Coordinates of C-alpha atoms and ligand atoms in Angstrom, one line a residue:
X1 CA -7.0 -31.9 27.9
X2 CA -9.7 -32.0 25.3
X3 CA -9.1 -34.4 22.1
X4 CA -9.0 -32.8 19.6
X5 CA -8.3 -32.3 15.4
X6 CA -5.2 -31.4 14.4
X7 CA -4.6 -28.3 12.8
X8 CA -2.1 -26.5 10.6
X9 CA -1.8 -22.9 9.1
X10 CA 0.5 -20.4 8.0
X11 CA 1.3 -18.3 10.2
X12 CA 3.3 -15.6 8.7
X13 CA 1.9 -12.7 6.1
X14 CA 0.2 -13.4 3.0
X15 CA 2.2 -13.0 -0.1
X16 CA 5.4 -13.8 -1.4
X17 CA 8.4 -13.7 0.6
X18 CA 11.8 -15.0 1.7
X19 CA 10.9 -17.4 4.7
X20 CA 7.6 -18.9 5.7
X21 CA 6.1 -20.0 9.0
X22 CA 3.5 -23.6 9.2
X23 CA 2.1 -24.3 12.4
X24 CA 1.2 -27.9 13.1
X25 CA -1.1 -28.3 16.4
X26 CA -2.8 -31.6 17.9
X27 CA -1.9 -35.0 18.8
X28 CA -1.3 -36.6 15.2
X29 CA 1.3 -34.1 14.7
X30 CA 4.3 -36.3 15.0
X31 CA 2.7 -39.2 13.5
X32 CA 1.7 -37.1 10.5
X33 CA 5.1 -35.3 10.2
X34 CA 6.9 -38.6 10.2
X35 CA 5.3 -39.5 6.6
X36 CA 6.2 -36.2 5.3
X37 CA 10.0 -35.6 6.0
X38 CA 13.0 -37.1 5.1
X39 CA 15.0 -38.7 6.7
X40 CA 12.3 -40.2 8.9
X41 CA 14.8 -41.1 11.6
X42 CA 16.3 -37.3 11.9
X43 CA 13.0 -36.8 12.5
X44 CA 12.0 -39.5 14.5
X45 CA 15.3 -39.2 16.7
X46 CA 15.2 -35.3 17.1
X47 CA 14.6 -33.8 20.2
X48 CA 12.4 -31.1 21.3
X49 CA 12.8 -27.8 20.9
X50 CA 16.0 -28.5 18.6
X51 CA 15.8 -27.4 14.6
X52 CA 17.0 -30.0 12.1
X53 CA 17.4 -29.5 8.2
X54 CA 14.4 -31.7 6.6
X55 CA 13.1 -32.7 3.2
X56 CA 9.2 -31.9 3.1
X57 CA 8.4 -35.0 0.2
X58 CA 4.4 -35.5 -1.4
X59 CA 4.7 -39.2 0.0
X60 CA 1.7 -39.9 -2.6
X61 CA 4.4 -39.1 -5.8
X62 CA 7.7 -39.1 -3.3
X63 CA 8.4 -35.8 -5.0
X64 CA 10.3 -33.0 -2.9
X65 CA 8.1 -29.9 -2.4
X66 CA 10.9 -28.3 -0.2
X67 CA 13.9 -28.2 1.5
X68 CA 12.8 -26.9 5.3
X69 CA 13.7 -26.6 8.7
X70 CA 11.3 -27.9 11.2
X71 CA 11.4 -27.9 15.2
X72 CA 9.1 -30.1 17.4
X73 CA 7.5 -29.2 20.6
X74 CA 6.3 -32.0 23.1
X75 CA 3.2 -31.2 24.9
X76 CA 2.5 -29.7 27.0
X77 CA 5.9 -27.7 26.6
X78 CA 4.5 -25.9 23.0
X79 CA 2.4 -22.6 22.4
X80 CA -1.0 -24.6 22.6
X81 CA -0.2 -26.9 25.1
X82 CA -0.7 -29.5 22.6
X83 CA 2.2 -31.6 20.6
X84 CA 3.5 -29.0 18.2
X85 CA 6.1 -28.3 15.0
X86 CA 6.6 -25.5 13.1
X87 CA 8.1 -25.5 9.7
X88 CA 10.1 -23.1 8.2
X89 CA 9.8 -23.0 4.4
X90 CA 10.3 -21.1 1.7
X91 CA 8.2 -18.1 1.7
X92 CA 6.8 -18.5 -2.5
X93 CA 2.7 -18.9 -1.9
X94 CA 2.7 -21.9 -3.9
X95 CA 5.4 -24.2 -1.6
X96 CA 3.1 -22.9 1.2
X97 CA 0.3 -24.1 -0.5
X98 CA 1.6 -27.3 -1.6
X99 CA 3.3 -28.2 1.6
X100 CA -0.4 -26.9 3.4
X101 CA -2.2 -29.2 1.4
X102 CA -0.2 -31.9 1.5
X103 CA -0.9 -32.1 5.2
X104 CA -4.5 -31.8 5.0
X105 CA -4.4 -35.0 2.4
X106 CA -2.9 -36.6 5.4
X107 CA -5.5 -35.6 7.6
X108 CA -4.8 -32.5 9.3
X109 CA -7.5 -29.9 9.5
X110 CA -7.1 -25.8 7.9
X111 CA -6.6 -24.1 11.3
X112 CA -9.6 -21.7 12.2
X113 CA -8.6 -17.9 13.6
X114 CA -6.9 -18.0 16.1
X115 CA -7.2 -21.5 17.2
X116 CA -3.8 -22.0 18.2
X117 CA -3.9 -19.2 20.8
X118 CA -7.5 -20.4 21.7
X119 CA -5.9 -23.8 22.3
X120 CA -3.4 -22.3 24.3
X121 CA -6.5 -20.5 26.5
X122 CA -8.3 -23.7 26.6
X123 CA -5.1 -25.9 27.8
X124 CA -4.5 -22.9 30.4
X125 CA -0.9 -22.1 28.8
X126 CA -2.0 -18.8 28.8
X127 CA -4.8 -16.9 30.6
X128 CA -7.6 -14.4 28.4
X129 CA -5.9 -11.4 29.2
X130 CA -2.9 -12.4 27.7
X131 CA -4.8 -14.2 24.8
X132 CA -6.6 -11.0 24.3
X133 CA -2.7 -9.0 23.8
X134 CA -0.9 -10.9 21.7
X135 CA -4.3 -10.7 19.0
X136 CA -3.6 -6.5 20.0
X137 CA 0.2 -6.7 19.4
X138 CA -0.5 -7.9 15.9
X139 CA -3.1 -5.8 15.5
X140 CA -1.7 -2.6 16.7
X141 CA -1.9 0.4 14.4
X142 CA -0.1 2.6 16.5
X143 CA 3.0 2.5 19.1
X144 CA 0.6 3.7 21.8
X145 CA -1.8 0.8 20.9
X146 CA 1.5 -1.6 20.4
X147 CA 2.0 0.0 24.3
X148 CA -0.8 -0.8 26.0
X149 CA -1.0 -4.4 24.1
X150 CA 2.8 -5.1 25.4
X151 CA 2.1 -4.2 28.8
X152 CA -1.2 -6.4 29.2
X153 CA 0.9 -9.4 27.8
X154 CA 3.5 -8.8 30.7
X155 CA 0.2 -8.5 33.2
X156 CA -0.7 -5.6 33.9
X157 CA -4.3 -5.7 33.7
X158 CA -4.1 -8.5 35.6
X159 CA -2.6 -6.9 38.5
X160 CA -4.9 -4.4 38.5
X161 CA -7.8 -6.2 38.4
X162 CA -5.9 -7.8 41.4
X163 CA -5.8 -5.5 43.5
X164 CA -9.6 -4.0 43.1
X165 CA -10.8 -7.3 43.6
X166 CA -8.9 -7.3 46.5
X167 CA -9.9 -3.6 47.7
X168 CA -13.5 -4.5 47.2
X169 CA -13.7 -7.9 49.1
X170 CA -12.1 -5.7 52.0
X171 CA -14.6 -3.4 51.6
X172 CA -16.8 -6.3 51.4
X173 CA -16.0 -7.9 54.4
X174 CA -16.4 -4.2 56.1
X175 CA -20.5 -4.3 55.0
X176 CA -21.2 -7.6 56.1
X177 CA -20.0 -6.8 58.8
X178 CA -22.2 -4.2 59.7
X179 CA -24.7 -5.8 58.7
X180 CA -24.5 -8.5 60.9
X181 CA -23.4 -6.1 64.1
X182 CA -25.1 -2.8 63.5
X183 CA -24.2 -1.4 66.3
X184 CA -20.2 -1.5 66.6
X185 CA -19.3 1.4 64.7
X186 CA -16.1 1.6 67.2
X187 CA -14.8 -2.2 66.3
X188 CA -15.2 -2.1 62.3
X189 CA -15.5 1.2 61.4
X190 CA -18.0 4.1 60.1
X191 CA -19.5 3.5 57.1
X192 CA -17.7 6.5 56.3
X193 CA -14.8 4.9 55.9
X194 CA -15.5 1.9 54.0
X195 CA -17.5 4.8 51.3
X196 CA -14.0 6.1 51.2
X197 CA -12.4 2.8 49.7
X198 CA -15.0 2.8 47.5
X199 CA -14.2 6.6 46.0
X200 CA -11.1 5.5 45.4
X201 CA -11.3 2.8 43.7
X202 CA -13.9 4.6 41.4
X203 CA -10.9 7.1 40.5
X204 CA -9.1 4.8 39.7
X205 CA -11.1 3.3 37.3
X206 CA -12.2 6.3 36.2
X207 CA -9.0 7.4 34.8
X208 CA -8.8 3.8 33.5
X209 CA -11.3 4.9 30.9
X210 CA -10.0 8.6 30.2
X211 CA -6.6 6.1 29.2
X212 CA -8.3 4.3 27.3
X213 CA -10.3 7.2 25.2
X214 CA -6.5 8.3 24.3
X215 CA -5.6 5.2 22.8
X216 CA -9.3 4.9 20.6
X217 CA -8.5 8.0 18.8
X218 CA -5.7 5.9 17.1
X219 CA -6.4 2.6 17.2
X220 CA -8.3 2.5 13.9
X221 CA -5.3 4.4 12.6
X222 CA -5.7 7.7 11.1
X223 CA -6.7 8.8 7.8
X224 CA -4.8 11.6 6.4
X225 CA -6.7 12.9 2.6
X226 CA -4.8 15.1 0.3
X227 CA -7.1 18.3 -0.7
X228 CA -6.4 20.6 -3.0
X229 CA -8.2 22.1 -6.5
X230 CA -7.0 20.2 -9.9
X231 CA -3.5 20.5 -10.8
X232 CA -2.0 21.2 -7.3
X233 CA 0.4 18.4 -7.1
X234 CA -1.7 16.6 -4.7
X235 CA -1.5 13.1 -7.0
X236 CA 2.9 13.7 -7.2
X237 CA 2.5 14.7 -3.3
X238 CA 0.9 11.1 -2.4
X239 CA 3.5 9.0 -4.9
X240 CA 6.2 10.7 -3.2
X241 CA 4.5 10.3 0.5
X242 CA 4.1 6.7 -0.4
X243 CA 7.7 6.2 -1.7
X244 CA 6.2 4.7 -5.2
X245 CA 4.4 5.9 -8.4
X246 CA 1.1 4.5 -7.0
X247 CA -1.2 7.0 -9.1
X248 CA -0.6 9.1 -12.3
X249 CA 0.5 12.6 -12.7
X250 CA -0.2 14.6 -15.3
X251 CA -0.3 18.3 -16.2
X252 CA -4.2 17.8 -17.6
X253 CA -6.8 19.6 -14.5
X254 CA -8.9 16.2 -12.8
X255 CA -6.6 13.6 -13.5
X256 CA -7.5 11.9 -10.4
X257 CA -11.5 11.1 -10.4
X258 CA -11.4 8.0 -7.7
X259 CA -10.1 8.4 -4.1
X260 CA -7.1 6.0 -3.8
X261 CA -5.2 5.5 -0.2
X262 CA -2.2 3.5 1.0
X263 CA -1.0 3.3 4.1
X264 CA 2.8 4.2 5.6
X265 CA 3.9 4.0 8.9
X266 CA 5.2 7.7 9.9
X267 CA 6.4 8.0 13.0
X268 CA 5.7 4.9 14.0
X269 CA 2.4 5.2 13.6
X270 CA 0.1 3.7 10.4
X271 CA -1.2 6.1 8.8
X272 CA -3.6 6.2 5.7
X273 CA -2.9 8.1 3.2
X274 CA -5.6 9.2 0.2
X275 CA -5.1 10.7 -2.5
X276 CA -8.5 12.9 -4.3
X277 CA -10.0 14.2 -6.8
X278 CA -9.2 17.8 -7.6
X279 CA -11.9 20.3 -6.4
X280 CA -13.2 21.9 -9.6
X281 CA -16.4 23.3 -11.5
X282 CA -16.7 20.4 -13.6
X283 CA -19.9 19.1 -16.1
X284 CA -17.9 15.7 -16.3
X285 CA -20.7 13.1 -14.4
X286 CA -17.4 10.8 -12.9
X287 CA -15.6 14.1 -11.8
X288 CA -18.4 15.2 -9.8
X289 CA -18.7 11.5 -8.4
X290 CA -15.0 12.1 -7.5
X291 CA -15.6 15.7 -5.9
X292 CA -18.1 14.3 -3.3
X293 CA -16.0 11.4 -2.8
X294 CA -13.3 14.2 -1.6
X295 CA -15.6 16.5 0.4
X296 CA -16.7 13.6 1.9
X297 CA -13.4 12.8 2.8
X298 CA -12.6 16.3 4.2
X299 CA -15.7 15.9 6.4
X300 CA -14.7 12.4 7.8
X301 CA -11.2 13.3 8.8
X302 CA -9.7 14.2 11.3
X303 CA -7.1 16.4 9.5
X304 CA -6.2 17.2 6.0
X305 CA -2.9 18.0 4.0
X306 CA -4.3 21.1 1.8
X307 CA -1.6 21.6 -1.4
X308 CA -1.9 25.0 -2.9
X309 CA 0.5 26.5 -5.7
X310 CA 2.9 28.7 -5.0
X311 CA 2.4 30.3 -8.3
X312 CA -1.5 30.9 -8.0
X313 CA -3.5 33.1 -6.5
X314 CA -5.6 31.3 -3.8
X315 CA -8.7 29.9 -6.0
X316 CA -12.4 30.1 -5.0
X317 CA -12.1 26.3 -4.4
X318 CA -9.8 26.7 -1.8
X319 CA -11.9 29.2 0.2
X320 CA -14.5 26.8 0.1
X321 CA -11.8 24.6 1.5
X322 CA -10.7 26.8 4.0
X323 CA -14.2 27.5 5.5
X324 CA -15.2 23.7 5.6
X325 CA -12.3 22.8 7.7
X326 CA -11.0 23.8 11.2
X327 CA -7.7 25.7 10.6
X328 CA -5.8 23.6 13.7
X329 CA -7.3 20.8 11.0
X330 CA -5.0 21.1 7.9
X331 CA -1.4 21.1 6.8
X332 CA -0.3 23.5 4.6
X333 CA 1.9 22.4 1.3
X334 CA 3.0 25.5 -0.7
X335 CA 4.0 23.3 -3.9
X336 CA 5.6 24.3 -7.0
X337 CA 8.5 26.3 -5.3
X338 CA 10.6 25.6 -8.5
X339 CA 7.9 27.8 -10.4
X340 CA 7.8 30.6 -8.0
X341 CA 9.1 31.6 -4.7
X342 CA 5.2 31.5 -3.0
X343 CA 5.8 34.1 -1.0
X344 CA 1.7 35.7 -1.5
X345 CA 0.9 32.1 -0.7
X346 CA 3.0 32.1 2.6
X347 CA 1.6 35.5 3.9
X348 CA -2.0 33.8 3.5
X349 CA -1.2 30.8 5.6
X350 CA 1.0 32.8 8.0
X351 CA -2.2 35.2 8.5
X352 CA -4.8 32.4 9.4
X353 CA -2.0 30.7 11.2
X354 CA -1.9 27.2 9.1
X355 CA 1.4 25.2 9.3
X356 CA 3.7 25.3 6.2
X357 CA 5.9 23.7 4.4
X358 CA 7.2 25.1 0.7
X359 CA 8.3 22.6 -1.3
X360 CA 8.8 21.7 -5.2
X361 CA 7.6 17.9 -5.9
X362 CA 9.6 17.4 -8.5
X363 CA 12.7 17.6 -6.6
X364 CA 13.9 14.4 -5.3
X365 CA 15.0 15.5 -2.2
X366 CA 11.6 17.3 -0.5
X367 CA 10.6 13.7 0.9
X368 CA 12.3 13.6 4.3
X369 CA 11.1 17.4 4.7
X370 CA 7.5 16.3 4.1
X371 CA 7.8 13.1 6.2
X372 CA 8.8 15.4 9.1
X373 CA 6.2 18.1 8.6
X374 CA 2.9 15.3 8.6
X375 CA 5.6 13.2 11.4
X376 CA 5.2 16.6 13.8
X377 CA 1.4 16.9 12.7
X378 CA 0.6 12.9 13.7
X379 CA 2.5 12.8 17.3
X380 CA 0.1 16.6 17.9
X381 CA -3.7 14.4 16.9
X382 CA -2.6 11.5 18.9
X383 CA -1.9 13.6 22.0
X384 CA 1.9 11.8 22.7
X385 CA 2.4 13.2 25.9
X386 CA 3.8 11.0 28.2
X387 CA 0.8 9.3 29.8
X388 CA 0.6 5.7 31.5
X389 CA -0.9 4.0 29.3
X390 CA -3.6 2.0 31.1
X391 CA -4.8 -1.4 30.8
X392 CA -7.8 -1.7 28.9
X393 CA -6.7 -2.8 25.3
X394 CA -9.9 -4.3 23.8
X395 CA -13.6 -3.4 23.3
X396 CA -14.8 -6.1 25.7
X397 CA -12.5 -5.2 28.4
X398 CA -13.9 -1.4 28.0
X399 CA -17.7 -2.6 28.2
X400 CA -17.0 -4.8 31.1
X401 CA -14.5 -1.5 32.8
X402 CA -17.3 1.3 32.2
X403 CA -20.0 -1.4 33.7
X404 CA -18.0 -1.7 36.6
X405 CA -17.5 1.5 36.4
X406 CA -21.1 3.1 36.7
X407 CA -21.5 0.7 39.3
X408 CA -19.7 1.8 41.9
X409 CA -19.7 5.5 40.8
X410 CA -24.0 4.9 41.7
X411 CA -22.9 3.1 45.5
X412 CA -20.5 5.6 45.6
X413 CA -22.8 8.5 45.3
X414 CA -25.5 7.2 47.1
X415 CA -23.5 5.3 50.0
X416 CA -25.2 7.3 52.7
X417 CA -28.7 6.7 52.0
X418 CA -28.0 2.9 50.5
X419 CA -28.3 -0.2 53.3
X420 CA -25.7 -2.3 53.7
X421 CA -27.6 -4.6 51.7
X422 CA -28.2 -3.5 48.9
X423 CA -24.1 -2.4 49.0
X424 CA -22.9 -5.7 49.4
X425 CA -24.7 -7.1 46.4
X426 CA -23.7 -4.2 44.4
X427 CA -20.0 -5.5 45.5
X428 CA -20.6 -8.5 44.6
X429 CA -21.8 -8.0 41.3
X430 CA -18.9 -6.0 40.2
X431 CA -16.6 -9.1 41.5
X432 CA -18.0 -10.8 38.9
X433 CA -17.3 -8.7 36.2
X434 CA -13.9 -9.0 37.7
X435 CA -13.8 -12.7 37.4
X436 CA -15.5 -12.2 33.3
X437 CA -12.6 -9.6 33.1
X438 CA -9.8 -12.1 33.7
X439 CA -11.5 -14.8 32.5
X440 CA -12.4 -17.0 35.4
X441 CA -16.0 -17.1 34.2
X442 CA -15.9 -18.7 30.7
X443 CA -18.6 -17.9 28.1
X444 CA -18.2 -19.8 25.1
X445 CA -19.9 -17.2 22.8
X446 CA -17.2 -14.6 23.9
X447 CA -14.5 -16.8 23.8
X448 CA -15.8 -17.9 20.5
X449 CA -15.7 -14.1 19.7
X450 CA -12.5 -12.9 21.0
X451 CA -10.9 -15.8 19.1
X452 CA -12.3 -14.9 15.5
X453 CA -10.9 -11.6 15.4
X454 CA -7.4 -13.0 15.1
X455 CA -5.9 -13.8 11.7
X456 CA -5.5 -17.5 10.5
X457 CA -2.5 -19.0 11.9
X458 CA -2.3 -17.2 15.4
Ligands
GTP1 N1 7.1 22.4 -11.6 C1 6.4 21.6 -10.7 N2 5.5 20.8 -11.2 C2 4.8 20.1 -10.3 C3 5.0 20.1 -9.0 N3 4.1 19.3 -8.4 C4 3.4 18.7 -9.4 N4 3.8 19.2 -10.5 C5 3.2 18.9 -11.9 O1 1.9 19.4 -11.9 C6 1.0 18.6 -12.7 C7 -0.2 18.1 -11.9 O2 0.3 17.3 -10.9 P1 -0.7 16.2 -10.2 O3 0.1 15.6 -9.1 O4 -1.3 15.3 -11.2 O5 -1.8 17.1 -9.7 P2 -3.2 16.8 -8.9 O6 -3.4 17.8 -7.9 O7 -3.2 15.4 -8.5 O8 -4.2 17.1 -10.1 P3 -5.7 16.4 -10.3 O9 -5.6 14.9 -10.1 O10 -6.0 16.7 -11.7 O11 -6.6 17.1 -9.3 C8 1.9 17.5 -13.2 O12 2.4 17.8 -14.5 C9 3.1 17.5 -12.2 O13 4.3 17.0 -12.7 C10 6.0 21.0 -8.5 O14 6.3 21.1 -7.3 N5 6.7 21.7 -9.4
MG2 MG1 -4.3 13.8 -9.0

C-alpha cells in the first residue's frame, strides 16, 4: 500500500440536518483522533468496528464542539483499505465545519471526490466495476438507473464480461489453431463453426446496448414544463405538484415571466418540474423573454402538462400549442372545475385523443389525483416493461461495449473472406477492451476521471 495523506470529508448531504457523517482515511487517523476526543483512553482502548459515545474538544482552546459517536476501522478491514473512523455528529453545517476544520489544523487533508472509494480501488478492496456502481447508486435518477447500478455492485457485469472473455479465448484457441494446422478441418473444426461463437456473442452484446439505450432516456431524469396561456393555473398547478408555495399566484395575466423548476420524485422516478411563462400577445420586453424561454422549453421536452380552463373557450395560443407538440406528447389538465363543469373543454381533448384530468386547484384535495395522472404518464416515456436490465451503467463502459461491439459485428460479417490472422488479432484486441472494461489495465487519466465525478466524501 501506497503512503499516503490523510483525508477527511463529510460524507452525508449538504445542509442542515439531524445527524452527520465525517470520514477520516489514512494512517494518522488514530493518532490524530486521539488529540481530538475525550476520554483519550475510551478511545484509545476501543476496539474496531465497535461505536463509543465521544467528546469531539478544539484541543487548541479545550472547548467542546460536539458530543459524537465515532467507530474505528483497522486497516485493512475499513472501506479504503486504509485505517479509518467515521464520526457521527450533529448534522448543523457549522459543528461539521468546526469539527472539519479542526482536523485539518491537525493535519489532515480536505478529501478530494471520491478519494475514499478511489482508495478503496487502489488498495484493491474493491474492483472498478464496483467503484464505478456505488458513484451510479448515488447518482441514480431513476429506479431503472438505481437497477442497473445495484446489479453491477452485486457483479454482474463482471460475470458477463466473464464469460465473453472466456467465449472468445475459446474461439481463440479454435483460430490458432488453424492457423498452425490448416489442414485438419475434421480434428478442430470448420471455420464455420468457430464464426458461429462469434454471432453469438455479437447478439449478445448487441442487446447489451439496446439495454442500455432504455436506461439513457432517463438517466438525466426527465423534465416535465407546465404550458399553458396566462392565467391557466399553471403557477398554482406547479406549487401544488411541488407540495409548497414555491412561485406566486395571482389572478393578474403573466405573472410568471422566468421559468422556474424543482424537482420531485413521482413514482420513483426524479422528475423536473418547470413552471412558465404564460403564452400571450404581449409588448412587455421581459414577458417576451419569458415566452421563448417557454417555447423553448416545449421544444426541448420530451412531454408537456398543457393546463387549459375549463371555463374558456380554447384560445389561439393554445392551437399554437397544440400544433407545436406531438399529441402522445402532452397531458391534459382541465383546471378551474369549481368555475365550470369543462365539459366543451373535455369533447376537445377527447376528439384529438389527449389524456385528461379535470380538476379545480384550489381544492386541497386534487393533489393525489394529479400525482397519479403525471405518475401513469412517467412509467409510459420510460418504457417500464419488464426488461433485464443489462449491465452497462456508465458512459465509459458504453464506449468501451459499442467498440467491442463493431468489432466483432466487422469479423463477424466478414469471417469467410478474413484469414485466420487477421481474426485472431481482431480477438485479441477486443480482450483487451475486456481487461480496460474490468479494470485489469489501469489508466491513470481514467481512473483520475471516473473518480472526479463522485461527490466529496464518497
Ligand atoms: N377558481 C379557480 N381558480 C384558480 C384555479 N387554478 C388557479 N386559479 C386562480 O387563477 C389565477 C391564476 O393562477 P396562476 O397559477 O397564477 O396562473 P398562471 O397560469 O401561472 O398565470 P401566468 O403566470 O400569469 O401565466 C389565480 O388567481 C389562481 O388562484 C382553479 O382551479 N379554480
Ligand atoms: Mg404563473
Amino acid at each position: 500500500m501506497q503512503e499516503k495523506e490523510t483525508i477527511a470529508a463529510l460524507s452525508t448531504g449538504k445542509g442542515n440536518a439531524a445527524l452527520a457523517i465525517i470520514r477520516i482515511s489514512g494512517k494518522k487517523t488514530f493518532e490524530i483522533l486521539a488529540k481530538c476526543l475525550k476520554p483519550e483512553k475510551r478511545f484509545l482502548s476501543s476496539k474496531e468496528k465497535e461505536i463509543h459515545l465521544y467528546q469531539f474538544y478544539n484541543n487548541k482552546n479545550l472547548k467542546t464542539i460536539d458530543e459524537i459517536t465515532a467507530i474505528k476501522y483497522a486497516s485493512p478491514r475499513s472501506f479504503t483499505g486504509e485505517d479509518m473512523m467515521e464520526i457521527i455528529c450533529h448534522g448543523g453545517e457549522i459543528v461539521v465545519e468546526e469539527i472539519v476544520s479542526c482536523l485539518l489544523k491537525e493535519g489532515i487533508t480536505l478529501a478530494e471526490k471520491g478519494e475514499f472509494t478511489k482508495r478503496a480501488f487502489l488498495n484493491g478492496k474493491i474492483n472498478l466495476l464496483k467503484a464505478e456502481a456505488i458513484g451510479q447508486i448515488i447518482q441514480s435518477n431513476s429506479r431503472k438507473q438505481y437497477g442497473v447500478a445495484m446489479e453491477a455492485y452485486g457483479g454482474k457485469g463482471e460475470k458477463k464480461l466473464f464469460k465473453w472473455k472466456e467465449k472468445i479465448k475459446r474461439i481463440l484457441v479454435d483460430c490458432e489453431a488453424k492457423i498452425e494446422f490448416p489442414e485438419e478441418d475434421d480434428i478442430i473444426g470448420g471455420k464455420k463453426e468457430y464464426t458461429n461463437k462469434i454471432k453469438d456473442i455479437y447478439k449478445d452484446i448487441e442487446k447489451e446496448i439496446k439495454n442500455r439505450k432504455k436506461i439513457k432516456t432517463v438517466e438525466n431524469g426527465i423534465s416535465i414544463p407546465i404550458i399553458g396561456i396566462a392565467n391557466a393555473g399553471k403557477s398554482t398547478l406547479f406549487n401544488k405538484i411541488i407540495g409548497f408555495e414555491r412561485v406566486l399566484v395571482h389572478h393578474e395575466e403573466g405573472t410568471t415571466r422566468d421559468a422556474v423548476s424543482e424537482e420531485v420524485i413521482i413514482g420513483g422516478e426524479r422528475i423536473k418540474i418547470i413552471d412558465t411563462a404564460g403564452l400571450s400577445e404581449t409588448k412587455d420586453l421581459v414577458e417576451k423573454m419569458g415566452i421563448e424561454k417557454t417555447w423553448d422549453n416545449i421544444n426541448k421536452s420530451t412531454s408537456i402538462i398543457w393546463v387549459t380552463q375549463a371555463n374558456k373557450e380554447l384560445h389561439e395560443k393554445e392551437k399554437e400549442i397544440l400544433q407545436a407538440v406531438k399529441k402522445d406528447k402532452i397531458l391534459g389538465i382541465i383546471s378551474k372545475k369549481d368555475l365550470n363543469n369543462g365539459k366543451k373543454k373535455v369533447k376537445t381533448l377527447k376528439e384529438m385523443k389527449i389524456p385528461y384530468i379535470v380538476v379545480s386547484l384550489i381544492n386541497d384535495d386534487e393533489r393525489e389525483k394529479i400525482l397519479i395522472f403525471v405518475k401513469k404518464h412517467v412509467e409510459k416515456i420510460i418504457n417500464k416493461e419488464e426488461t433485464e436490465n443489462g449491465i452497462i451503467c456508465t458512459k465509459r463502459q458504453e464506449e468501451i461495449i459499442l467498440r467491442m461491439m463493431n468489432k466483432i459485428k466487422n469479423i463477424s460479417e466478414k469471417a469467410e473472406v478474413l484469414g485466420e490472422e487477421i481474426i485472431s488479432h481482431e480477438l485479441r484486441l477486443i480482450l483487451n477492451d475486456i481487461a480496460e472494461y474490468v479494470g485489469e489495465i489501469k489508466n491513470e487519466d481514467i481512473i483520475n476521471e471516473i473518480f472526479n465525478q463522485f461527490c466529496i466524501g464518497k
